[in-house]
PDB file of C-alpha atoms in Angstrom:
ATOM      1  CA  MET V  12       0.000  -0.003   0.011  1.00  0.00           C
ATOM      2  CA  THR V  13       2.813   2.412   0.922  1.00  0.00           C
ATOM      3  CA  GLU V  14       4.635   1.752  -2.393  1.00  0.00           C
ATOM      4  CA  GLN V  15       1.375   2.231  -4.378  1.00  0.00           C
ATOM      5  CA  LEU V  16       0.699   5.594  -2.686  1.00  0.00           C
ATOM      6  CA  GLY V  17       4.255   6.646  -3.437  1.00  0.00           C
ATOM      7  CA  ASP V  18       3.863   5.688  -7.103  1.00  0.00           C
ATOM      8  CA  LEU V  19       0.629   7.595  -7.344  1.00  0.00           C
ATOM      9  CA  ALA V  20       2.324  10.622  -5.862  1.00  0.00           C
ATOM     10  CA  VAL V  21       5.052  10.302  -8.527  1.00  0.00           C
ATOM     11  CA  PHE V  22       2.388  10.262 -11.250  1.00  0.00           C
ATOM     12  CA  VAL V  23       0.861  13.492  -9.900  1.00  0.00           C
ATOM     13  CA  ALA V  24       4.266  15.147  -9.654  1.00  0.00           C
ATOM     14  CA  VAL V  25       5.310  14.177 -13.207  1.00  0.00           C
ATOM     15  CA  ALA V  26       1.932  15.156 -14.738  1.00  0.00           C
ATOM     16  CA  ARG V  27       1.912  18.539 -13.007  1.00  0.00           C
ATOM     17  CA  ALA V  28       5.557  19.256 -13.858  1.00  0.00           C
ATOM     18  CA  GLY V  29       5.047  18.221 -17.490  1.00  0.00           C
ATOM     19  CA  GLY V  30       8.088  15.961 -17.546  1.00  0.00           C
ATOM     20  CA  PHE V  31      10.354  13.642 -15.578  1.00  0.00           C
ATOM     21  CA  ARG V  32      13.348  15.973 -15.456  1.00  0.00           C
ATOM     22  CA  GLU V  33      11.424  18.886 -13.997  1.00  0.00           C
ATOM     23  CA  ALA V  34       9.582  16.663 -11.539  1.00  0.00           C
ATOM     24  CA  ALA V  35      12.893  15.145 -10.469  1.00  0.00           C
ATOM     25  CA  ARG V  36      14.340  18.625  -9.941  1.00  0.00           C
ATOM     26  CA  LEU V  37      11.427  19.643  -7.798  1.00  0.00           C
ATOM     27  CA  GLN V  38      11.446  16.405  -5.809  1.00  0.00           C
ATOM     28  CA  SER V  39      15.277  16.336  -5.481  1.00  0.00           C
ATOM     29  CA  VAL V  40      15.408  12.766  -6.801  1.00  0.00           C
ATOM     30  CA  SER V  41      16.655  11.140 -10.019  1.00  0.00           C
ATOM     31  CA  ALA V  42      14.520  11.145 -13.148  1.00  0.00           C
ATOM     32  CA  SER V  43      15.234   7.450 -13.585  1.00  0.00           C
ATOM     33  CA  SER V  44      13.652   6.630 -10.174  1.00  0.00           C
ATOM     34  CA  LEU V  45      10.478   8.508 -11.170  1.00  0.00           C
ATOM     35  CA  SER V  46      10.410   6.737 -14.534  1.00  0.00           C
ATOM     36  CA  ALA V  47      10.696   3.376 -12.783  1.00  0.00           C
ATOM     37  CA  ALA V  48       7.844   4.250 -10.431  1.00  0.00           C
ATOM     38  CA  MET V  49       5.638   5.230 -13.406  1.00  0.00           C
ATOM     39  CA  ARG V  50       6.368   1.992 -15.249  1.00  0.00           C
ATOM     40  CA  ARG V  51       5.534   0.072 -12.074  1.00  0.00           C
ATOM     41  CA  LEU V  52       2.261   1.941 -11.621  1.00  0.00           C
ATOM     42  CA  GLU V  53       1.152   1.570 -15.269  1.00  0.00           C
ATOM     43  CA  THR V  54       1.992  -2.148 -15.156  1.00  0.00           C
ATOM     44  CA  ARG V  55       0.001  -2.604 -11.972  1.00  0.00           C
ATOM     45  CA  LEU V  56      -3.043  -0.712 -13.343  1.00  0.00           C
ATOM     46  CA  GLY V  57      -2.775  -2.169 -16.857  1.00  0.00           C
ATOM     47  CA  VAL V  58      -3.302   1.180 -18.547  1.00  0.00           C
ATOM     48  CA  ARG V  59      -1.008   3.923 -19.890  1.00  0.00           C
ATOM     49  CA  LEU V  60      -1.301   7.094 -17.847  1.00  0.00           C
ATOM     50  CA  LEU V  61       1.188   9.339 -19.650  1.00  0.00           C
ATOM     51  CA  HIS V  62       1.984  10.165 -23.266  1.00  0.00           C
ATOM     52  CA  ARG V  63       5.807  10.494 -23.458  1.00  0.00           C
ATOM     53  CA  SER V  64       7.711  12.323 -26.185  1.00  0.00           C
ATOM     54  CA  THR V  65      11.161  13.863 -26.404  1.00  0.00           C
ATOM     55  CA  ARG V  66       9.576  17.306 -25.833  1.00  0.00           C
ATOM     56  CA  SER V  67       6.802  16.784 -23.298  1.00  0.00           C
ATOM     57  CA  VAL V  68       4.940  14.416 -21.071  1.00  0.00           C
ATOM     58  CA  VAL V  69       1.155  14.801 -20.900  1.00  0.00           C
ATOM     59  CA  PRO V  70      -1.564  12.643 -19.309  1.00  0.00           C
ATOM     60  CA  THR V  71      -3.596  10.244 -21.436  1.00  0.00           C
ATOM     61  CA  GLU V  72      -7.379  10.470 -21.078  1.00  0.00           C
ATOM     62  CA  ALA V  73      -7.197   7.849 -18.328  1.00  0.00           C
ATOM     63  CA  GLY V  74      -4.350   9.730 -16.737  1.00  0.00           C
ATOM     64  CA  ALA V  75      -6.234  13.034 -16.839  1.00  0.00           C
ATOM     65  CA  ARG V  76      -9.232  11.527 -15.071  1.00  0.00           C
ATOM     66  CA  LEU V  77      -7.013   9.898 -12.467  1.00  0.00           C
ATOM     67  CA  LEU V  78      -5.178  13.171 -11.919  1.00  0.00           C
ATOM     68  CA  ASP V  79      -8.466  15.038 -11.299  1.00  0.00           C
ATOM     69  CA  ARG V  80      -9.346  12.605  -8.556  1.00  0.00           C
ATOM     70  CA  LEU V  81      -5.902  12.089  -7.088  1.00  0.00           C
ATOM     71  CA  GLY V  82      -4.874  15.718  -6.528  1.00  0.00           C
ATOM     72  CA  PRO V  83      -7.446  16.486  -3.800  1.00  0.00           C
ATOM     73  CA  ALA V  84      -7.151  12.964  -2.358  1.00  0.00           C
ATOM     74  CA  LEU V  85      -3.366  13.148  -1.887  1.00  0.00           C
ATOM     75  CA  GLY V  86      -3.771  16.622  -0.437  1.00  0.00           C
ATOM     76  CA  GLU V  87      -6.104  15.143   2.180  1.00  0.00           C
ATOM     77  CA  VAL V  88      -3.574  12.373   2.934  1.00  0.00           C
ATOM     78  CA  GLU V  89      -0.837  14.928   3.452  1.00  0.00           C
ATOM     79  CA  ALA V  90      -3.110  17.022   5.664  1.00  0.00           C
ATOM     80  CA  ALA V  91      -4.036  13.946   7.706  1.00  0.00           C
ATOM     81  CA  LEU V  92      -0.400  13.007   8.235  1.00  0.00           C
ATOM     82  CA  ASP V  93       0.416  16.554   9.201  1.00  0.00           C
ATOM     83  CA  VAL V  94      -2.054  16.386  12.078  1.00  0.00           C
ATOM     84  CA  VAL V  95       0.564  14.338  13.914  1.00  0.00           C
ATOM     85  CA  ASN V  96       2.791  17.416  13.918  1.00  0.00           C
ATOM     86  CA  GLY V  97       0.373  19.023  16.361  1.00  0.00           C
ATOM     87  CA  PHE V  98       1.541  16.539  19.026  1.00  0.00           C
ATOM     88  CA  ARG V  99       5.210  17.386  18.660  1.00  0.00           C
ATOM     89  CA  ASP V 100       7.070  19.913  20.773  1.00  0.00           C
ATOM     90  CA  LYS V 101       8.335  21.535  17.558  1.00  0.00           C
ATOM     91  CA  PRO V 102       6.889  21.238  14.043  1.00  0.00           C
ATOM     92  CA  ALA V 103       8.858  18.980  11.710  1.00  0.00           C
ATOM     93  CA  GLY V 104       8.931  18.278   8.016  1.00  0.00           C
ATOM     94  CA  THR V 105       9.906  19.931   4.754  1.00  0.00           C
ATOM     95  CA  LEU V 106       8.951  23.479   3.763  1.00  0.00           C
ATOM     96  CA  ARG V 107       9.522  24.419   0.103  1.00  0.00           C
ATOM     97  CA  LEU V 108       9.500  28.053  -0.990  1.00  0.00           C
ATOM     98  CA  ASN V 109       9.531  29.359  -4.494  1.00  0.00           C
ATOM     99  CA  VAL V 110      11.185  32.862  -4.592  1.00  0.00           C
ATOM    100  CA  PRO V 111      12.802  35.309  -7.036  1.00  0.00           C
ATOM    101  CA  ALA V 112      16.525  35.987  -6.772  1.00  0.00           C
ATOM    102  CA  SER V 113      15.829  39.384  -5.212  1.00  0.00           C
ATOM    103  CA  ALA V 114      14.034  37.771  -2.267  1.00  0.00           C
ATOM    104  CA  SER V 115      16.740  35.119  -1.869  1.00  0.00           C
ATOM    105  CA  ARG V 116      19.344  37.884  -1.621  1.00  0.00           C
ATOM    106  CA  LEU V 117      17.520  40.741   0.017  1.00  0.00           C
ATOM    107  CA  VAL V 118      14.738  39.257   2.148  1.00  0.00           C
ATOM    108  CA  LEU V 119      15.454  35.719   3.287  1.00  0.00           C
ATOM    109  CA  PRO V 120      18.931  36.221   4.825  1.00  0.00           C
ATOM    110  CA  ALA V 121      17.345  38.142   7.709  1.00  0.00           C
ATOM    111  CA  ILE V 122      14.620  35.533   8.220  1.00  0.00           C
ATOM    112  CA  VAL V 123      16.001  32.057   7.417  1.00  0.00           C
ATOM    113  CA  PRO V 124      18.781  31.724  10.031  1.00  0.00           C
ATOM    114  CA  PRO V 125      16.603  32.657  13.056  1.00  0.00           C
ATOM    115  CA  PHE V 126      13.711  30.603  11.699  1.00  0.00           C
ATOM    116  CA  LEU V 127      15.844  27.455  11.294  1.00  0.00           C
ATOM    117  CA  ALA V 128      17.359  28.057  14.775  1.00  0.00           C
ATOM    118  CA  ALA V 129      13.886  28.226  16.238  1.00  0.00           C
ATOM    119  CA  TYR V 130      12.628  25.156  14.314  1.00  0.00           C
ATOM    120  CA  PRO V 131      15.566  22.725  13.977  1.00  0.00           C
ATOM    121  CA  GLU V 132      13.357  19.834  12.828  1.00  0.00           C
ATOM    122  CA  ILE V 133      12.111  21.717   9.748  1.00  0.00           C
ATOM    123  CA  LEU V 134      14.008  21.266   6.450  1.00  0.00           C
ATOM    124  CA  LEU V 135      13.722  24.421   4.347  1.00  0.00           C
ATOM    125  CA  GLU V 136      14.156  24.095   0.567  1.00  0.00           C
ATOM    126  CA  VAL V 137      14.320  27.293  -1.432  1.00  0.00           C
ATOM    127  CA  VAL V 138      13.726  27.185  -5.192  1.00  0.00           C
ATOM    128  CA  VAL V 139      14.940  30.376  -6.896  1.00  0.00           C
ATOM    129  CA  GLU V 140      13.275  31.327 -10.191  1.00  0.00           C
ATOM    130  CA  GLU V 141      11.864  34.483 -11.738  1.00  0.00           C
ATOM    131  CA  SER V 142       8.770  33.141 -13.468  1.00  0.00           C
ATOM    132  CA  PHE V 143       5.432  33.161 -11.649  1.00  0.00           C
ATOM    133  CA  VAL V 144       4.345  29.603 -10.977  1.00  0.00           C
ATOM    134  CA  ASP V 145       1.525  27.716  -9.319  1.00  0.00           C
ATOM    135  CA  VAL V 146       3.373  26.894  -6.160  1.00  0.00           C
ATOM    136  CA  LEU V 147       1.408  23.684  -5.517  1.00  0.00           C
ATOM    137  CA  ALA V 148       1.885  22.412  -9.068  1.00  0.00           C
ATOM    138  CA  ALA V 149       5.600  23.195  -8.722  1.00  0.00           C
ATOM    139  CA  GLY V 150       5.814  21.069  -5.586  1.00  0.00           C
ATOM    140  CA  CYS V 151       6.242  24.119  -3.275  1.00  0.00           C
ATOM    141  CA  ASP V 152       4.212  25.142  -0.257  1.00  0.00           C
ATOM    142  CA  ALA V 153       4.489  28.936  -0.674  1.00  0.00           C
ATOM    143  CA  GLY V 154       6.270  31.600  -2.619  1.00  0.00           C
ATOM    144  CA  ILE V 155       7.446  35.186  -2.480  1.00  0.00           C
ATOM    145  CA  ARG V 156       6.461  37.656  -5.177  1.00  0.00           C
ATOM    146  CA  TYR V 157       5.637  41.314  -5.643  1.00  0.00           C
ATOM    147  CA  GLU V 158       2.111  42.619  -5.660  1.00  0.00           C
ATOM    148  CA  GLU V 159       1.751  43.056  -9.414  1.00  0.00           C
ATOM    149  CA  ARG V 160       2.662  39.370  -9.946  1.00  0.00           C
ATOM    150  CA  LEU V 161       0.304  37.873  -7.349  1.00  0.00           C
ATOM    151  CA  GLU V 162      -2.767  35.942  -8.404  1.00  0.00           C
ATOM    152  CA  GLN V 163      -6.079  37.029  -6.875  1.00  0.00           C
ATOM    153  CA  ASP V 164      -6.970  33.743  -5.217  1.00  0.00           C
ATOM    154  CA  VAL V 165      -3.960  33.457  -2.943  1.00  0.00           C
ATOM    155  CA  ILE V 166      -3.380  34.520   0.658  1.00  0.00           C
ATOM    156  CA  ALA V 167      -0.552  37.047   0.840  1.00  0.00           C
ATOM    157  CA  ILE V 168       1.221  38.526   3.866  1.00  0.00           C
ATOM    158  CA  PRO V 169       3.938  41.178   3.899  1.00  0.00           C
ATOM    159  CA  ILE V 170       7.521  39.931   4.165  1.00  0.00           C
ATOM    160  CA  GLY V 171      10.693  41.984   4.128  1.00  0.00           C
ATOM    161  CA  PRO V 172      10.883  45.746   3.583  1.00  0.00           C
ATOM    162  CA  ARG V 173       7.565  47.426   2.753  1.00  0.00           C
ATOM    163  CA  ARG V 174       9.014  50.088   0.516  1.00  0.00           C
ATOM    164  CA  GLN V 175      11.798  49.564  -1.982  1.00  0.00           C
ATOM    165  CA  ARG V 176      13.267  51.504  -4.907  1.00  0.00           C
ATOM    166  CA  MET V 177      14.905  50.772  -8.219  1.00  0.00           C
ATOM    167  CA  ALA V 178      18.306  52.430  -8.281  1.00  0.00           C
ATOM    168  CA  THR V 179      20.316  53.562 -11.291  1.00  0.00           C
ATOM    169  CA  ALA V 180      24.091  53.797 -11.085  1.00  0.00           C
ATOM    170  CA  ALA V 181      27.332  53.773 -12.947  1.00  0.00           C
ATOM    171  CA  SER V 182      31.013  53.726 -12.119  1.00  0.00           C
ATOM    172  CA  PRO V 183      32.995  56.982 -11.677  1.00  0.00           C
ATOM    173  CA  ALA V 184      35.118  56.014 -14.693  1.00  0.00           C
ATOM    174  CA  TYR V 185      32.079  55.481 -16.902  1.00  0.00           C
ATOM    175  CA  LEU V 186      30.578  58.832 -15.911  1.00  0.00           C
ATOM    176  CA  ALA V 187      33.889  60.613 -16.456  1.00  0.00           C
ATOM    177  CA  ALA V 188      34.120  59.180 -19.992  1.00  0.00           C
ATOM    178  CA  HIS V 189      30.450  59.473 -21.031  1.00  0.00           C
ATOM    179  CA  GLY V 190      28.874  62.188 -18.883  1.00  0.00           C
ATOM    180  CA  ARG V 191      26.069  62.018 -16.365  1.00  0.00           C
ATOM    181  CA  PRO V 192      22.442  61.551 -17.559  1.00  0.00           C
ATOM    182  CA  MET V 193      20.226  64.349 -16.221  1.00  0.00           C
ATOM    183  CA  HIS V 194      16.876  62.952 -17.386  1.00  0.00           C
ATOM    184  CA  PRO V 195      15.767  59.309 -17.878  1.00  0.00           C
ATOM    185  CA  ARG V 196      15.586  59.826 -21.637  1.00  0.00           C
ATOM    186  CA  ASP V 197      19.267  60.707 -21.635  1.00  0.00           C
ATOM    187  CA  LEU V 198      19.840  56.971 -21.041  1.00  0.00           C
ATOM    188  CA  LEU V 199      19.007  56.402 -24.677  1.00  0.00           C
ATOM    189  CA  GLN V 200      22.468  57.776 -25.412  1.00  0.00           C
ATOM    190  CA  HIS V 201      24.215  55.546 -22.890  1.00  0.00           C
ATOM    191  CA  ALA V 202      25.360  51.926 -22.701  1.00  0.00           C
ATOM    192  CA  CYS V 203      22.894  50.175 -20.402  1.00  0.00           C
ATOM    193  CA  LEU V 204      23.241  46.745 -18.827  1.00  0.00           C
ATOM    194  CA  ARG V 205      19.876  45.051 -19.123  1.00  0.00           C
ATOM    195  CA  GLY V 206      17.973  42.015 -17.702  1.00  0.00           C
ATOM    196  CA  ARG V 207      15.635  39.550 -19.309  1.00  0.00           C
ATOM    197  CA  PHE V 208      12.943  37.561 -17.485  1.00  0.00           C
ATOM    198  CA  ALA V 209      12.743  33.792 -17.848  1.00  0.00           C
ATOM    199  CA  SER V 210       9.666  34.329 -20.082  1.00  0.00           C
ATOM    200  CA  GLY V 211      11.870  36.143 -22.596  1.00  0.00           C
ATOM    201  CA  ALA V 212      10.511  39.585 -21.857  1.00  0.00           C
ATOM    202  CA  MET V 213      12.984  42.396 -21.209  1.00  0.00           C
ATOM    203  CA  ALA V 214      12.836  44.150 -17.837  1.00  0.00           C
ATOM    204  CA  GLY V 215      11.687  47.707 -18.446  1.00  0.00           C
ATOM    205  CA  TRP V 216      13.441  50.737 -16.955  1.00  0.00           C
ATOM    206  CA  GLU V 217      10.802  52.868 -15.326  1.00  0.00           C
ATOM    207  CA  PHE V 218      11.276  56.156 -13.491  1.00  0.00           C
ATOM    208  CA  GLU V 219       9.015  58.419 -11.495  1.00  0.00           C
ATOM    209  CA  ARG V 220       9.198  61.986 -10.148  1.00  0.00           C
ATOM    210  CA  GLU V 221       6.406  64.155  -8.783  1.00  0.00           C
ATOM    211  CA  GLY V 222       3.769  61.991 -10.395  1.00  0.00           C
ATOM    212  CA  GLU V 223       5.447  61.806 -13.793  1.00  0.00           C
ATOM    213  CA  VAL V 224       6.298  58.303 -14.935  1.00  0.00           C
ATOM    214  CA  VAL V 225       8.847  57.748 -17.716  1.00  0.00           C
ATOM    215  CA  THR V 226       9.600  54.351 -19.249  1.00  0.00           C
ATOM    216  CA  VAL V 227      12.824  54.120 -21.296  1.00  0.00           C
ATOM    217  CA  ASP V 228      13.578  51.389 -23.805  1.00  0.00           C
ATOM    218  CA  VAL V 229      17.320  51.381 -23.233  1.00  0.00           C
ATOM    219  CA  ASP V 230      20.043  49.614 -25.247  1.00  0.00           C
ATOM    220  CA  GLY V 231      23.494  48.403 -24.395  1.00  0.00           C
ATOM    221  CA  PRO V 232      26.223  45.808 -24.726  1.00  0.00           C
ATOM    222  CA  LEU V 233      24.973  43.228 -22.144  1.00  0.00           C
ATOM    223  CA  ILE V 234      21.792  41.304 -21.422  1.00  0.00           C
ATOM    224  CA  VAL V 235      21.650  38.919 -18.464  1.00  0.00           C
ATOM    225  CA  ARG V 236      18.960  36.516 -17.276  1.00  0.00           C
ATOM    226  CA  LEU V 237      17.385  38.018 -14.216  1.00  0.00           C
ATOM    227  CA  GLY V 238      18.309  35.935 -11.249  1.00  0.00           C
ATOM    228  CA  GLY V 239      21.548  34.114 -11.845  1.00  0.00           C
ATOM    229  CA  GLY V 240      23.053  36.676 -14.210  1.00  0.00           C
ATOM    230  CA  VAL V 241      22.518  39.797 -12.115  1.00  0.00           C
ATOM    231  CA  GLU V 242      25.885  39.661 -10.355  1.00  0.00           C
ATOM    232  CA  LEU V 243      27.645  39.643 -13.750  1.00  0.00           C
ATOM    233  CA  ALA V 244      25.779  42.838 -14.636  1.00  0.00           C
ATOM    234  CA  VAL V 245      26.829  44.434 -11.341  1.00  0.00           C
ATOM    235  CA  ASP V 246      30.463  43.511 -11.862  1.00  0.00           C
ATOM    236  CA  THR V 247      30.269  44.837 -15.408  1.00  0.00           C
ATOM    237  CA  ALA V 248      28.905  48.154 -14.187  1.00  0.00           C
ATOM    238  CA  VAL V 249      31.710  48.401 -11.594  1.00  0.00           C
ATOM    239  CA  ALA V 250      34.189  47.769 -14.408  1.00  0.00           C
ATOM    240  CA  GLY V 251      32.931  50.903 -16.141  1.00  0.00           C
ATOM    241  CA  ILE V 252      31.156  49.317 -19.114  1.00  0.00           C
ATOM    242  CA  GLY V 253      27.681  50.788 -18.604  1.00  0.00           C
ATOM    243  CA  VAL V 254      24.782  51.957 -16.507  1.00  0.00           C
ATOM    244  CA  ILE V 255      22.835  49.524 -14.308  1.00  0.00           C
ATOM    245  CA  HIS V 256      19.247  49.657 -12.988  1.00  0.00           C
ATOM    246  CA  LEU V 257      18.535  47.358 -10.055  1.00  0.00           C
ATOM    247  CA  PHE V 258      17.144  47.111  -6.541  1.00  0.00           C
ATOM    248  CA  GLU V 259      18.699  49.795  -4.337  1.00  0.00           C
ATOM    249  CA  GLU V 260      19.482  47.289  -1.610  1.00  0.00           C
ATOM    250  CA  TRP V 261      21.290  45.062  -4.118  1.00  0.00           C
ATOM    251  CA  LEU V 262      23.509  47.897  -5.202  1.00  0.00           C
ATOM    252  CA  GLN V 263      23.991  49.370  -1.714  1.00  0.00           C
ATOM    253  CA  PRO V 264      27.437  47.785  -1.060  1.00  0.00           C
ATOM    254  CA  GLN V 265      28.837  49.255  -4.301  1.00  0.00           C
ATOM    255  CA  LEU V 266      27.162  52.600  -3.659  1.00  0.00           C
ATOM    256  CA  THR V 267      28.545  52.752  -0.122  1.00  0.00           C
ATOM    257  CA  SER V 268      32.075  51.862  -1.256  1.00  0.00           C
ATOM    258  CA  GLY V 269      31.980  54.321  -4.163  1.00  0.00           C
ATOM    259  CA  ALA V 270      32.475  51.637  -6.772  1.00  0.00           C
ATOM    260  CA  LEU V 271      29.162  52.838  -8.244  1.00  0.00           C
ATOM    261  CA  VAL V 272      27.731  56.365  -8.169  1.00  0.00           C
ATOM    262  CA  PRO V 273      23.982  57.087  -8.065  1.00  0.00           C
ATOM    263  CA  VAL V 274      22.505  58.745 -11.157  1.00  0.00           C
ATOM    264  CA  LEU V 275      19.005  60.140 -11.615  1.00  0.00           C
ATOM    265  CA  GLU V 276      18.404  59.585  -7.875  1.00  0.00           C
ATOM    266  CA  ASP V 277      15.406  61.934  -7.777  1.00  0.00           C
ATOM    267  CA  TRP V 278      13.791  59.694 -10.400  1.00  0.00           C
ATOM    268  CA  TRP V 279      14.223  56.404  -8.546  1.00  0.00           C
ATOM    269  CA  GLN V 280      10.801  54.728  -8.517  1.00  0.00           C
ATOM    270  CA  PRO V 281       9.469  53.438  -5.186  1.00  0.00           C
ATOM    271  CA  PHE V 282       7.273  50.288  -4.991  1.00  0.00           C
ATOM    272  CA  THR V 283       5.633  48.078  -2.445  1.00  0.00           C
ATOM    273  CA  GLY V 284       7.815  45.379  -0.922  1.00  0.00           C
ATOM    274  CA  PRO V 285       7.277  41.605  -1.432  1.00  0.00           C
ATOM    275  CA  PHE V 286       4.658  39.273  -0.072  1.00  0.00           C
ATOM    276  CA  LEU V 287       4.745  35.662   1.127  1.00  0.00           C
ATOM    277  CA  TYR V 288       1.878  33.921  -0.668  1.00  0.00           C
ATOM    278  CA  TYR V 289       0.230  30.556  -0.475  1.00  0.00           C
ATOM    279  CA  GLN V 290      -2.974  28.831  -1.533  1.00  0.00           C
ATOM    280  CA  GLY V 291      -5.826  29.070   1.017  1.00  0.00           C
ATOM    281  CA  ARG V 292      -6.333  25.680   2.608  1.00  0.00           C
ATOM    282  CA  GLU V 293      -8.467  24.590   5.539  1.00  0.00           C
ATOM    283  CA  ARG V 294      -5.364  23.397   7.328  1.00  0.00           C
ATOM    284  CA  LEU V 295      -1.836  24.578   6.565  1.00  0.00           C
ATOM    285  CA  PRO V 296       1.045  22.077   6.772  1.00  0.00           C
ATOM    286  CA  ALA V 297       2.776  22.549  10.125  1.00  0.00           C
ATOM    287  CA  PRO V 298       6.106  23.773   8.659  1.00  0.00           C
ATOM    288  CA  LEU V 299       4.264  26.402   6.565  1.00  0.00           C
ATOM    289  CA  ARG V 300       2.129  27.497   9.540  1.00  0.00           C
ATOM    290  CA  ALA V 301       5.279  27.876  11.618  1.00  0.00           C
ATOM    291  CA  PHE V 302       6.908  29.995   8.929  1.00  0.00           C
ATOM    292  CA  VAL V 303       3.821  32.188   8.436  1.00  0.00           C
ATOM    293  CA  ASP V 304       3.583  32.763  12.193  1.00  0.00           C
ATOM    294  CA  PHE V 305       7.312  33.493  12.409  1.00  0.00           C
ATOM    295  CA  VAL V 306       7.156  36.066   9.603  1.00  0.00           C
ATOM    296  CA  GLN V 307       4.149  37.768  11.145  1.00  0.00           C
ATOM    297  CA  SER V 308       5.701  37.837  14.635  1.00  0.00           C
ATOM    298  CA  ARG V 309       8.742  39.654  13.256  1.00  0.00           C
ATOM    299  CA  ARG V 310       6.557  42.356  11.800  1.00  0.00           C
ATOM    300  CA  GLY V 311       5.337  43.177  15.321  1.00  0.00           C
TER     301      GLY V 311
END
């Protein structure tokens, strides 16, 4: 019975992830072990549950019907098992968070160490990616995103700083060679170091002053993937190659040391800080409830 439940959980994970590799990444196991579990399950049931191709994995008609019934059922099993956590001195289990790189760098360092110290029996797994995802489908319990990227049917609580700004900066050497932009549109004449979202969309450079909003479609010699490539853009800006536009807190060490100099500071656009979000459920898993309570307690 235990093996059968495990194989059914594998089927749900693979179907939701759209493939064995992605499901294996989310589950922190090998793709071959998931494939073996699926073969075992399909052999036991005598019916094919997944259409497999080199590009995608999708449920068959039988698989789609099984998935519709299994999702809620497995959720109830997890909730039932989690009830046991209420009888422990400290919650235990795994908590998976899906967060953007900015939250991993600017928000979580102040929260994760004291949280793990307070709850030593909780294993925290942080998945860093920029695209908005269904956290449950991605195998995560909760996520961190900004207000404009939140879905309407989620519960969201503030986490981290409540006001942030996008900062624009360049190295002293760059400004000495190319001059200082005095208006956002002056950036059209400058080399700008840009970022691209995982979706392929370019991150816009938006500025605001006294109610006036200016969006500039800049150009330049470097494009990095937002997330893992941001540090390269920062290093390139420090080297004097171009102008960078990034979270103020991210650039603060370079601004403080003088490696980068603020430009257009009176145009830096403020925005609301991030939110911890999760799907509303009748009973939250104990690790997630502990994290939610911990975050709220720190906001005082």
